[in-house]
């Protein structure tokens, strides 16, 4: 969660996003499949970003 915060993500929204997305991966995902969910890989158009006005 601290890494999510350090990367400008809302920790709660990021965790919800992960729980929703990771359940859709294969039983044994590859490193490449998992790497796209790391906090520093998230792009600003995802809903996990903190409100910039806060």
C-alpha atoms as a PDB file:
ATOM      1  CA  UNK A   1       0.000   0.000   0.000  1.00  0.00           C
ATOM      2  CA  UNK A   2       2.893   2.351   0.684  1.00  0.00           C
ATOM      3  CA  UNK A   3       4.239   1.703  -2.806  1.00  0.00           C
ATOM      4  CA  UNK A   4       0.805   2.473  -4.219  1.00  0.00           C
ATOM      5  CA  UNK A   5       0.749   5.777  -2.312  1.00  0.00           C
ATOM      6  CA  UNK A   6       4.291   6.590  -3.454  1.00  0.00           C
ATOM      7  CA  UNK A   7       3.167   6.089  -7.049  1.00  0.00           C
ATOM      8  CA  UNK A   8       0.194   8.425  -6.719  1.00  0.00           C
ATOM      9  CA  UNK A   9      -2.485   5.746  -6.395  1.00  0.00           C
ATOM     10  CA  UNK A  10      -5.413   5.658  -4.018  1.00  0.00           C
ATOM     11  CA  UNK A  11      -4.565   2.550  -1.942  1.00  0.00           C
ATOM     12  CA  UNK A  12      -8.178   1.444  -1.440  1.00  0.00           C
ATOM     13  CA  UNK A  13      -9.105   1.816  -5.092  1.00  0.00           C
ATOM     14  CA  UNK A  14      -5.869   0.097  -6.137  1.00  0.00           C
ATOM     15  CA  UNK A  15      -6.578  -2.865  -3.858  1.00  0.00           C
ATOM     16  CA  UNK A  16     -10.138  -3.159  -5.189  1.00  0.00           C
ATOM     17  CA  UNK A  17      -8.778  -3.006  -8.738  1.00  0.00           C
ATOM     18  CA  UNK A  18      -6.245  -5.759  -7.973  1.00  0.00           C
ATOM     19  CA  UNK A  19      -8.822  -8.034  -6.373  1.00  0.00           C
ATOM     20  CA  UNK A  20     -11.133  -7.642  -9.355  1.00  0.00           C
ATOM     21  CA  UNK A  21      -8.455  -8.102 -11.998  1.00  0.00           C
ATOM     22  CA  UNK A  22      -6.253 -10.802 -10.503  1.00  0.00           C
ATOM     23  CA  UNK A  23      -9.183 -13.174 -10.154  1.00  0.00           C
ATOM     24  CA  UNK A  24      -9.487 -13.186 -13.935  1.00  0.00           C
ATOM     25  CA  UNK A  25      -5.909 -14.365 -14.537  1.00  0.00           C
ATOM     26  CA  UNK A  26      -4.992 -17.995 -15.188  1.00  0.00           C
ATOM     27  CA  UNK A  27      -4.269 -20.210 -12.164  1.00  0.00           C
ATOM     28  CA  UNK A  28      -0.509 -19.871 -12.688  1.00  0.00           C
ATOM     29  CA  UNK A  29       0.084 -16.440 -14.262  1.00  0.00           C
ATOM     30  CA  UNK A  30       3.459 -15.574 -15.724  1.00  0.00           C
ATOM     31  CA  UNK A  31       5.656 -12.786 -14.376  1.00  0.00           C
ATOM     32  CA  UNK A  32       4.743 -10.704 -17.426  1.00  0.00           C
ATOM     33  CA  UNK A  33       1.018 -11.145 -16.763  1.00  0.00           C
ATOM     34  CA  UNK A  34       1.463 -10.045 -13.149  1.00  0.00           C
ATOM     35  CA  UNK A  35       3.888  -7.186 -13.855  1.00  0.00           C
ATOM     36  CA  UNK A  36       1.183  -5.020 -15.448  1.00  0.00           C
ATOM     37  CA  UNK A  37      -0.541  -4.773 -12.047  1.00  0.00           C
ATOM     38  CA  UNK A  38       2.433  -3.339 -10.162  1.00  0.00           C
ATOM     39  CA  UNK A  39       1.811   0.179  -8.823  1.00  0.00           C
ATOM     40  CA  UNK A  40       4.489   1.815 -10.984  1.00  0.00           C
ATOM     41  CA  UNK A  41       2.979   0.271 -14.127  1.00  0.00           C
ATOM     42  CA  UNK A  42      -0.428   1.938 -13.707  1.00  0.00           C
ATOM     43  CA  UNK A  43      -1.319   4.681 -16.168  1.00  0.00           C
ATOM     44  CA  UNK A  44      -3.169   7.874 -15.199  1.00  0.00           C
ATOM     45  CA  UNK A  45      -6.379   6.970 -17.038  1.00  0.00           C
ATOM     46  CA  UNK A  46      -7.045   4.037 -14.657  1.00  0.00           C
ATOM     47  CA  UNK A  47      -9.499   4.650 -11.828  1.00  0.00           C
ATOM     48  CA  UNK A  48      -6.908   3.869  -9.152  1.00  0.00           C
ATOM     49  CA  UNK A  49      -5.264   7.292  -9.198  1.00  0.00           C
ATOM     50  CA  UNK A  50      -5.695   9.654  -6.299  1.00  0.00           C
ATOM     51  CA  UNK A  51      -7.742  12.764  -6.869  1.00  0.00           C
ATOM     52  CA  UNK A  52      -5.173  15.387  -7.834  1.00  0.00           C
ATOM     53  CA  UNK A  53      -7.138  18.109  -5.998  1.00  0.00           C
ATOM     54  CA  UNK A  54      -6.936  16.337  -2.622  1.00  0.00           C
END
